[in-house]
GROMACS .gro file of C-alpha atoms in nm:
model
  133
    1MET     CA    1   0.000   0.000   0.000
    2ARG     CA    2   0.289   0.237   0.073
    3ARG     CA    3   0.432   0.174  -0.272
    4ILE     CA    4   0.110   0.288  -0.434
    5ALA     CA    5   0.104   0.606  -0.225
    6ILE     CA    6   0.470   0.679  -0.305
    7ILE     CA    7   0.424   0.614  -0.676
    8PHE     CA    8   0.111   0.831  -0.679
    9SER     CA    9   0.285   1.121  -0.502
   10LEU     CA   10   0.591   1.099  -0.731
   11THR     CA   11   0.373   1.093  -1.042
   12LEU     CA   12   0.167   1.385  -0.916
   13GLY     CA   13   0.484   1.579  -0.828
   14MET     CA   14   0.621   1.532  -1.178
   15LEU     CA   15   0.298   1.642  -1.347
   16LEU     CA   16   0.226   1.959  -1.148
   17PRO     CA   17   0.541   2.158  -1.236
   18GLY     CA   18   0.484   2.083  -1.605
   19ALA     CA   19   0.130   2.218  -1.589
   20VAL     CA   20   0.243   2.533  -1.412
   21SER     CA   21   0.525   2.605  -1.656
   22ALA     CA   22   0.300   2.542  -1.956
   23ALA     CA   23   0.055   2.807  -1.835
   24ALA     CA   24   0.333   3.060  -1.781
   25GLN     CA   25   0.454   3.026  -2.142
   26ARG     CA   26   0.121   3.108  -2.303
   27CYS     CA   27   0.197   3.478  -2.324
   28SER     CA   28   0.504   3.692  -2.371
   29VAL     CA   29   0.620   4.047  -2.307
   30SER     CA   30   0.892   4.247  -2.480
   31ILE     CA   31   1.006   4.598  -2.393
   32THR     CA   32   1.174   4.827  -2.646
   33PRO     CA   33   1.425   4.972  -2.574
   34ALA     CA   34   1.566   4.742  -2.307
   35ALA     CA   35   1.771   5.036  -2.174
   36GLY     CA   36   1.699   5.402  -2.231
   37SER     CA   37   1.680   5.754  -2.097
   38PRO     CA   38   1.453   5.897  -1.823
   39THR     CA   39   1.250   6.086  -2.085
   40GLY     CA   40   1.239   5.804  -2.340
   41VAL     CA   41   0.927   5.618  -2.448
   42TYR     CA   42   0.919   5.246  -2.367
   43ARG     CA   43   0.697   5.023  -2.581
   44ILE     CA   44   0.564   4.726  -2.387
   45ALA     CA   45   0.436   4.465  -2.634
   46VAL     CA   46   0.236   4.169  -2.503
   47GLY     CA   47   0.153   3.870  -2.720
   48GLY     CA   48  -0.017   3.535  -2.690
   49VAL     CA   49  -0.276   3.638  -2.433
   50PRO     CA   50  -0.527   3.352  -2.406
   51VAL     CA   51  -0.883   3.420  -2.517
   52ASP     CA   52  -1.184   3.372  -2.293
   53GLN     CA   53  -1.345   3.037  -2.372
   54ALA     CA   54  -1.688   3.190  -2.307
   55GLY     CA   55  -1.623   3.450  -2.578
   56GLY     CA   56  -1.598   3.752  -2.347
   57SER     CA   57  -1.341   4.026  -2.321
   58VAL     CA   58  -1.016   3.969  -2.132
   59GLU     CA   59  -0.873   4.206  -1.871
   60VAL     CA   60  -0.493   4.231  -1.867
   61ARG     CA   61  -0.307   4.404  -1.585
   62LEU     CA   62   0.038   4.555  -1.649
   63ASP     CA   63   0.223   4.641  -1.329
   64LEU     CA   64   0.543   4.848  -1.374
   65ARG     CA   65   0.758   4.890  -1.064
   66ARG     CA   66   1.108   5.023  -1.005
   67THR     CA   67   1.291   4.757  -0.806
   68GLY     CA   68   1.344   4.838  -0.442
   69SER     CA   69   1.069   5.100  -0.433
   70ARG     CA   70   0.698   5.156  -0.473
   71ASP     CA   71   0.748   5.383  -0.776
   72GLY     CA   72   0.566   5.274  -1.087
   73SER     CA   73   0.244   5.258  -1.284
   74ILE     CA   74  -0.044   5.019  -1.337
   75TYR     CA   75  -0.226   4.979  -1.668
   76PHE     CA   76  -0.551   4.788  -1.718
   77VAL     CA   77  -0.607   4.680  -2.078
   78PHE     CA   78  -0.938   4.528  -2.187
   79LEU     CA   79  -0.910   4.311  -2.498
   80ILE     CA   80  -1.214   4.251  -2.716
   81PRO     CA   81  -1.292   3.884  -2.793
   82GLY     CA   82  -1.034   3.724  -3.020
   83VAL     CA   83  -0.756   3.983  -2.967
   84THR     CA   84  -0.438   3.830  -2.822
   85ASP     CA   85  -0.168   4.095  -2.889
   86PHE     CA   86  -0.138   4.460  -2.787
   87TYR     CA   87   0.115   4.724  -2.685
   88VAL     CA   88   0.136   5.015  -2.441
   89ASP     CA   89   0.368   5.313  -2.487
   90HIS     CA   90   0.490   5.410  -2.139
   91ASN     CA   91   0.615   5.762  -2.063
   92VAL     CA   92   0.479   5.908  -2.388
   93ALA     CA   93   0.409   6.283  -2.420
   94TYR     CA   94   0.061   6.334  -2.564
   95GLU     CA   95  -0.013   6.640  -2.776
   96GLY     CA   96  -0.177   6.921  -2.583
   97GLU     CA   97  -0.072   6.785  -2.243
   98PRO     CA   98   0.232   6.860  -2.029
   99PRO     CA   99   0.516   6.610  -2.068
  100PRO     CA  100   0.529   6.330  -1.811
  101ASP     CA  101   0.779   6.345  -1.528
  102PRO     CA  102   1.114   6.185  -1.613
  103LEU     CA  103   1.152   5.829  -1.492
  104VAL     CA  104   1.382   5.768  -1.198
  105PRO     CA  105   1.695   5.580  -1.311
  106GLY     CA  106   1.700   5.213  -1.218
  107ARG     CA  107   1.568   4.872  -1.318
  108TYR     CA  108   1.194   4.838  -1.374
  109LEU     CA  109   1.000   4.512  -1.363
  110VAL     CA  110   0.693   4.467  -1.582
  111GLN     CA  111   0.448   4.204  -1.459
  112VAL     CA  112   0.166   4.096  -1.692
  113ASP     CA  113  -0.138   3.912  -1.551
  114THR     CA  114  -0.490   3.817  -1.653
  115PRO     CA  115  -0.645   3.827  -1.305
  116HIS     CA  116  -0.995   3.710  -1.400
  117LEU     CA  117  -0.903   3.434  -1.647
  118ARG     CA  118  -0.845   3.090  -1.500
  119GLY     CA  119  -0.521   2.942  -1.635
  120GLY     CA  120  -0.445   3.273  -1.802
  121CYS     CA  121  -0.136   3.477  -1.859
  122HIS     CA  122   0.146   3.552  -1.614
  123THR     CA  123   0.484   3.673  -1.733
  124VAL     CA  124   0.751   3.921  -1.629
  125GLY     CA  125   0.984   4.149  -1.827
  126GLN     CA  126   1.222   4.428  -1.740
  127PHE     CA  127   1.385   4.744  -1.870
  128VAL     CA  128   1.652   4.980  -1.738
  129VAL     CA  129   1.635   5.358  -1.716
  130GLU     CA  130   1.988   5.493  -1.734
  131PRO     CA  131   2.090   5.820  -1.568
  132ALA     CA  132   2.081   6.129  -1.792
  133LEU     CA  133   2.420   6.239  -1.918
   0.00000   0.00000   0.00000
């Protein structure tokens, strides 16, 4: 009886990490440029976001944080049914509005999640803001 329990737990232990890693690879994030200036625009492109099986829209949360601090921004992006790729331009100066504050130099982490989609997207990227010369 112990052998069955041991075999069952070993089999289950081998299957669970594979399922978790497969879910994490369903989406991707890329940031351009990977290193730039405090006033530069950073394009955060997300691809491979899973669609809602019920045919509804998908909410994606982008959380940008400077490491070691609470500085950052949060974006909520709502994708219409069938859309799996999008991008956000961070730190962009819009016409008719004052320019955004320069980013503080340092490394920024970008976390992408689909909080309301079971088995959805979770991935992390990063970019570096270099000190102004």
